């Protein structure tokens, strides 16, 4: 199954007259439609709330679009909290899930009234010196072992630095209850980028059963269960997409099976999706500027790992469309590279593509999450612009490209002057 870009060659040729490549571009129409589908899938739960994982794509314009669709923000740092505040989110519209948390981050989250999710039991005493305990707080659970679906290991929570053990969860709830906390949440993230409709329902049942046990053991009121993220996207063209309607129904069945008979049917379901919300609705658009014929065939782009780190970091697959050549046979084999002084700066290795000419524009798919956000300045490379393809077809710049002046802005050259 071929992945189709949401922009055409003709559109890109017009865009580059004003905004040169490389750039990330996002599809507003797709983002809004996906957000509405997610909310529909969980509409059976009265208190359902999605908190967009800001780390995935920390751009206020995109966050504002999601806010307009009723979606809050999952923040993990001081700066992400400021971003959420800048777009008008406040109080319980913000979930603060962090780890190894600095004092100033907890202080700001408390001042903003965000729902704070403790990663470790030691954070309770740490927090007490910073701010008063609100009525609602959350704790992150790590069940340990391997997380399996149908006997297939999806990930190994035992190796993750996140979350509390089962005994620590009980101790933390009792401790927070003594501090005056009245409403509790349980949060857990056990696997990343799952492409199966069974992940959320399996996780939900585990957390629902844990909630029933903790309620009996501690007598606290559990107000919400946060399934966090982990619902992935099909980066490979042959992968089948997750069906969020099926996923929502699976969670509902577990809810009815476990929580309702226990008299806990008032629990709200929260999610913290990032990749699922935005990844398919972003492309990195780059131009072929060099070719090289040595032991392999190389195509060099004006983008590099600064613009999209995942292939270099994880050997992650991102599909590539040569714009205007969608119907041509893929009978050439290339390594598609950037210009960093690192041999892993490759967007694709031994990839079958149509014949690429210098000047061709390439669309790298599924860069709407963990694309621009993971950028850096190695080799003095500058990060690209971010653009928004609006529902009416207009293109708006939502972040300008960096300049050398930006790169030097944190340096003070005055001490280098000759005397």
XYZ file of C-alpha atoms in Angstrom:
419
model
C 0.000 0.000 0.000
C 1.507 3.313 -1.099
C 1.621 6.286 1.254
C 0.274 9.418 -0.385
C 1.611 12.853 0.596
C -0.882 15.585 1.463
C 0.977 18.080 -0.763
C 1.648 17.894 -4.490
C 4.706 18.900 -6.494
C 2.789 21.909 -7.809
C 1.971 23.061 -4.266
C 5.585 22.693 -3.162
C 6.845 24.576 -6.208
C 4.640 27.492 -5.161
C 5.604 27.262 -1.471
C 9.364 27.350 -2.141
C 8.990 30.705 -3.891
C 8.491 32.131 -0.388
C 9.860 29.467 1.958
C 12.951 27.600 0.710
C 13.562 23.972 1.580
C 14.020 22.224 3.868
C 10.875 22.751 5.927
C 8.371 20.796 7.958
C 4.776 21.253 6.866
C 1.645 20.179 8.758
C -1.877 19.396 7.538
C -4.486 21.272 9.589
C -7.437 19.398 8.061
C -5.957 15.995 8.919
C -5.073 17.087 12.463
C -8.590 18.316 13.207
C -10.283 15.248 11.709
C -8.069 12.916 13.717
C -8.702 14.819 16.968
C -12.463 14.587 16.443
C -12.261 10.877 15.722
C -10.310 10.270 18.931
C -12.907 12.112 20.988
C -15.693 10.161 19.294
C -13.945 6.866 20.079
C -13.979 7.684 23.812
C -17.273 9.603 23.927
C -18.758 6.780 26.032
C -16.649 8.042 28.947
C -18.102 11.222 30.431
C -14.797 12.546 31.759
C -12.572 11.627 28.820
C -9.700 14.035 28.174
C -6.787 13.899 25.748
C -3.625 15.730 26.824
C -1.443 16.203 23.748
C 2.164 15.175 24.439
C 3.845 18.524 23.850
C 7.297 16.902 23.546
C 6.204 15.393 20.218
C 5.700 18.744 18.447
C 6.119 21.796 20.678
C 4.635 24.407 18.382
C 2.025 26.789 19.845
C 0.096 27.088 16.571
C -0.457 23.335 16.446
C -1.218 23.222 20.166
C -3.804 25.974 19.628
C -5.501 23.940 16.893
C -5.745 21.017 19.303
C -6.981 23.313 22.091
C -9.779 24.419 19.766
C -10.696 20.746 19.447
C -10.927 20.414 23.246
C -7.507 18.882 23.805
C -5.189 19.813 26.664
C -1.425 19.486 27.066
C 0.818 16.844 28.585
C 3.927 18.731 29.715
C 7.199 17.345 31.022
C 9.319 20.466 31.593
C 9.293 24.104 32.665
C 9.363 25.384 29.091
C 6.550 23.093 27.957
C 4.432 24.418 30.825
C 5.117 27.964 29.606
C 4.064 26.947 26.086
C 0.770 25.578 27.391
C 0.193 28.762 29.365
C 0.960 30.941 26.314
C -1.848 29.347 24.281
C -4.362 29.818 27.073
C -4.441 26.407 28.719
C -4.784 26.473 32.475
C -5.412 24.362 35.551
C -6.625 20.845 34.906
C -6.286 21.329 31.151
C -2.595 20.582 31.776
C -1.076 17.287 32.947
C 2.469 17.536 34.272
C 4.228 14.176 33.834
C 7.959 14.452 34.406
C 10.898 12.574 35.880
C 14.085 13.686 37.673
C 12.069 16.872 38.143
C 13.809 20.144 39.117
C 12.343 22.180 41.957
C 11.381 25.077 39.689
C 9.377 22.796 37.400
C 7.227 21.501 40.262
C 6.789 25.046 41.551
C 5.519 26.358 38.216
C 3.213 23.366 37.695
C 1.718 23.962 41.154
C 1.288 27.682 40.507
C -0.511 26.920 37.235
C -2.816 24.410 38.888
C -1.724 21.604 36.562
C -2.477 18.011 37.511
C 0.862 16.729 38.810
C 1.850 13.134 38.132
C 4.555 11.843 40.512
C 7.092 9.547 38.856
C 8.539 8.271 42.138
C 7.534 8.001 45.782
C 10.532 10.110 46.832
C 9.052 13.022 44.898
C 6.322 13.404 47.525
C 8.735 14.583 50.231
C 10.652 16.619 47.630
C 7.436 18.347 46.514
C 6.271 19.083 50.062
C 9.121 21.563 50.479
C 8.050 23.405 47.321
C 4.261 23.772 47.260
C 1.063 22.731 49.078
C -0.658 19.531 48.016
C -3.760 20.101 45.874
C -6.900 17.975 46.143
C -6.116 16.005 42.967
C -2.803 14.245 42.271
C -1.561 11.323 40.207
C 1.085 8.595 40.492
C 2.875 6.779 37.701
C 2.813 2.979 37.868
C 5.439 0.585 36.525
C 4.378 -3.065 36.911
C 7.856 -4.370 36.064
C 8.551 -7.525 34.077
C 7.807 -7.735 30.363
C 4.620 -6.299 28.919
C 3.033 -8.864 26.604
C 0.092 -8.913 24.223
C -0.899 -12.394 23.011
C 2.417 -13.708 24.413
C 4.368 -11.227 22.298
C 6.717 -8.971 24.282
C 5.877 -5.362 23.426
C 8.382 -3.770 25.808
C 10.130 -4.351 29.148
C 8.873 -1.999 31.885
C 11.404 -3.568 34.268
C 14.154 -1.785 32.318
C 12.397 1.602 32.204
C 13.396 4.428 34.529
C 9.777 5.567 34.836
C 7.156 4.879 37.466
C 6.627 3.267 40.867
C 6.417 -0.356 41.922
C 3.083 -1.763 43.053
C 4.041 -1.517 46.738
C 5.222 2.072 46.238
C 1.885 2.971 44.613
C 0.014 1.861 47.740
C 2.454 3.663 50.012
C 2.289 6.825 47.891
C -1.522 6.874 47.910
C -1.636 6.504 51.692
C 1.023 9.170 52.128
C -0.753 11.622 49.830
C -4.052 10.882 51.571
C -2.427 11.980 54.846
C -1.337 15.200 53.092
C -4.966 16.010 52.269
C -5.187 14.755 48.684
C -8.779 13.662 47.985
C -8.821 12.541 44.346
C -6.236 10.222 42.798
C -5.105 9.267 39.330
C -3.153 6.281 38.032
C -0.861 6.770 35.049
C 1.188 4.232 33.100
C 3.128 3.962 29.852
C 4.311 0.457 29.028
C 5.140 0.376 25.312
C 6.043 2.854 22.589
C 4.618 3.204 19.081
C 2.446 0.084 19.147
C 0.670 -0.731 15.900
C -2.041 -2.980 17.314
C -5.592 -2.274 18.392
C -4.989 -4.398 21.499
C -2.445 -2.196 23.317
C -4.766 0.300 25.009
C -7.427 -2.310 25.964
C -4.753 -4.622 27.446
C -3.114 -1.764 29.360
C -6.511 -0.461 30.458
C -7.556 -3.803 31.945
C -4.278 -4.025 33.870
C -4.708 -0.505 35.256
C -8.416 -0.979 35.999
C -7.669 -4.101 38.042
C -4.877 -2.249 39.839
C -7.257 0.634 40.574
C -9.814 -1.690 42.141
C -7.120 -3.234 44.349
C -5.674 0.122 45.410
C -9.087 1.528 46.216
C -9.801 -1.436 48.496
C -6.361 -1.266 50.141
C -6.254 2.496 50.730
C -9.857 3.712 50.690
C -8.967 6.617 48.410
C -11.169 7.958 45.614
C -9.606 7.147 42.256
C -10.876 9.825 39.904
C -9.075 9.045 36.657
C -6.862 6.565 34.880
C -4.361 7.945 32.384
C -3.428 5.497 29.616
C -0.654 7.867 28.508
C 0.638 7.402 24.933
C 2.002 4.428 23.048
C -0.632 4.169 20.322
C 1.549 4.378 17.239
C 1.347 5.015 13.520
C 2.263 2.831 10.532
C 5.599 4.207 9.374
C 5.951 1.301 6.928
C 3.578 1.362 3.951
C 2.658 -2.293 4.425
C 1.600 -1.749 8.053
C -2.089 -1.456 8.856
C -3.148 1.645 10.764
C -4.548 1.465 14.271
C -8.331 1.877 14.334
C -9.034 4.295 17.161
C -12.751 3.397 17.135
C -11.907 -0.269 17.760
C -9.389 0.773 20.422
C -11.950 2.954 22.201
C -14.475 0.140 22.174
C -11.894 -2.271 23.598
C -11.203 0.088 26.496
C -14.959 0.466 27.065
C -15.395 -3.308 27.349
C -12.603 -3.527 29.937
C -14.169 -0.583 31.803
C -17.557 -2.329 31.920
C -15.971 -5.638 32.905
C -13.718 -4.410 35.707
C -14.614 -0.959 37.028
C -18.393 -0.834 36.809
C -19.001 -3.979 38.934
C -16.596 -2.531 41.532
C -18.713 0.624 41.820
C -16.005 2.701 40.142
C -17.889 3.661 36.985
C -17.282 7.367 37.624
C -13.589 7.093 36.691
C -12.507 9.352 33.838
C -10.206 8.073 31.097
C -7.272 10.263 30.074
C -4.826 9.820 27.201
C -1.536 11.535 26.362
C -1.079 10.888 22.672
C 1.581 12.667 20.647
C 2.692 10.531 17.727
C -0.855 9.330 17.016
C -2.182 12.894 17.065
C 0.307 14.496 14.675
C 2.896 12.184 13.063
C 0.946 11.336 9.863
C 0.028 14.995 9.371
C 3.578 16.265 8.926
C 6.107 16.005 6.095
C 9.721 17.097 5.885
C 10.134 18.575 2.414
C 13.687 18.602 1.077
C 15.442 19.083 -2.258
C 17.987 16.809 -3.914
C 21.163 18.903 -4.261
C 23.892 16.307 -4.872
C 24.391 12.829 -6.260
C 27.344 10.540 -5.720
C 28.348 7.339 -7.505
C 30.955 5.341 -5.575
C 30.430 1.946 -3.973
C 26.759 2.857 -3.683
C 24.403 5.341 -5.265
C 23.826 8.378 -3.058
C 21.351 11.235 -3.192
C 22.207 14.183 -0.941
C 19.442 16.442 0.368
C 19.469 19.973 1.705
C 17.988 18.503 4.920
C 19.935 16.409 7.419
C 19.543 14.697 10.798
C 19.196 18.150 12.367
C 15.769 18.254 10.717
C 14.829 14.620 11.335
C 16.914 12.658 13.807
C 14.921 9.417 14.032
C 16.570 7.564 11.097
C 20.060 8.376 12.404
C 19.210 7.677 16.026
C 17.014 4.577 15.729
C 17.489 3.421 12.128
C 13.813 4.333 11.953
C 11.978 4.013 8.655
C 10.359 7.100 7.137
C 8.677 6.617 3.809
C 9.872 8.861 0.971
C 7.872 10.161 -1.965
C 9.649 11.838 -4.867
C 7.065 14.495 -5.654
C 5.816 14.406 -9.221
C 7.123 10.856 -9.686
C 4.522 9.036 -7.615
C 3.525 6.789 -10.540
C 7.033 6.049 -11.797
C 8.619 2.647 -11.116
C 10.937 2.395 -8.095
C 13.784 0.816 -10.036
C 16.749 2.692 -8.552
C 18.391 1.917 -5.196
C 19.756 4.844 -3.172
C 21.132 5.840 0.167
C 19.424 9.180 0.811
C 21.672 11.317 2.986
C 22.124 14.654 4.683
C 25.299 16.699 4.960
C 26.397 16.113 8.557
C 29.897 14.844 9.274
C 28.408 11.610 10.576
C 27.948 8.432 8.551
C 24.596 7.709 10.200
C 23.115 10.889 8.692
C 20.994 8.852 6.286
C 17.255 9.161 5.789
C 17.156 5.872 3.889
C 19.557 3.022 3.165
C 19.256 0.884 0.037
C 15.835 2.388 -0.632
C 14.081 1.618 -3.919
C 12.898 4.896 -5.444
C 12.218 6.400 -8.864
C 15.230 7.899 -10.617
C 16.038 11.128 -8.763
C 17.342 14.200 -10.549
C 19.093 17.150 -8.930
C 16.375 19.650 -8.026
C 13.685 17.044 -7.307
C 11.625 17.607 -4.177
C 11.227 14.736 -1.722
C 8.520 14.369 0.932
C 9.551 12.407 4.019
C 6.405 11.066 5.642
C 5.179 10.899 9.233
C 7.392 13.686 10.572
C 4.564 15.508 12.370
C 5.762 14.162 15.718
C 9.322 13.673 16.978
C 10.549 15.387 13.825
C 11.378 19.064 14.250
C 11.176 18.675 18.038
C 14.290 16.473 18.197
C 16.390 18.912 16.178
C 19.794 20.156 17.269
C 22.702 22.266 15.966
C 25.539 19.827 15.418
C 28.012 20.988 12.729
C 26.533 24.453 13.123
C 23.511 23.330 11.087
C 20.410 25.461 11.497
C 16.913 24.171 12.095
C 14.295 24.572 9.403
C 11.061 26.493 9.249
C 7.696 24.966 10.171
C 4.716 25.658 7.934
C 1.001 25.003 8.280
C -1.162 23.959 5.337
C -4.441 25.491 6.437
C -7.849 23.991 5.752
C -8.506 26.629 3.067
C -5.321 25.700 1.199
C -3.261 28.679 2.348
C 0.219 28.143 3.774
C 1.275 29.960 6.945
C 4.735 30.029 8.498
C 4.391 28.953 12.150
C 8.102 28.969 12.941
C 10.771 30.725 10.897
C 14.002 29.003 9.961
C 16.978 29.629 12.213
C 19.703 32.033 11.147
C 23.397 32.269 12.075
C 22.404 35.144 14.380
C 20.208 32.706 16.323
C 23.114 30.274 16.594
C 25.350 32.977 18.042
C 22.676 34.590 20.253
C 23.748 32.782 23.424
C 27.433 33.665 22.989
C 29.196 36.745 24.267
C 32.120 37.603 21.989
C 33.153 40.676 23.964
C 35.636 38.694 26.044
C 37.490 37.640 22.884
C 38.374 41.138 21.776
C 42.089 41.884 21.553
C 43.398 44.345 24.111
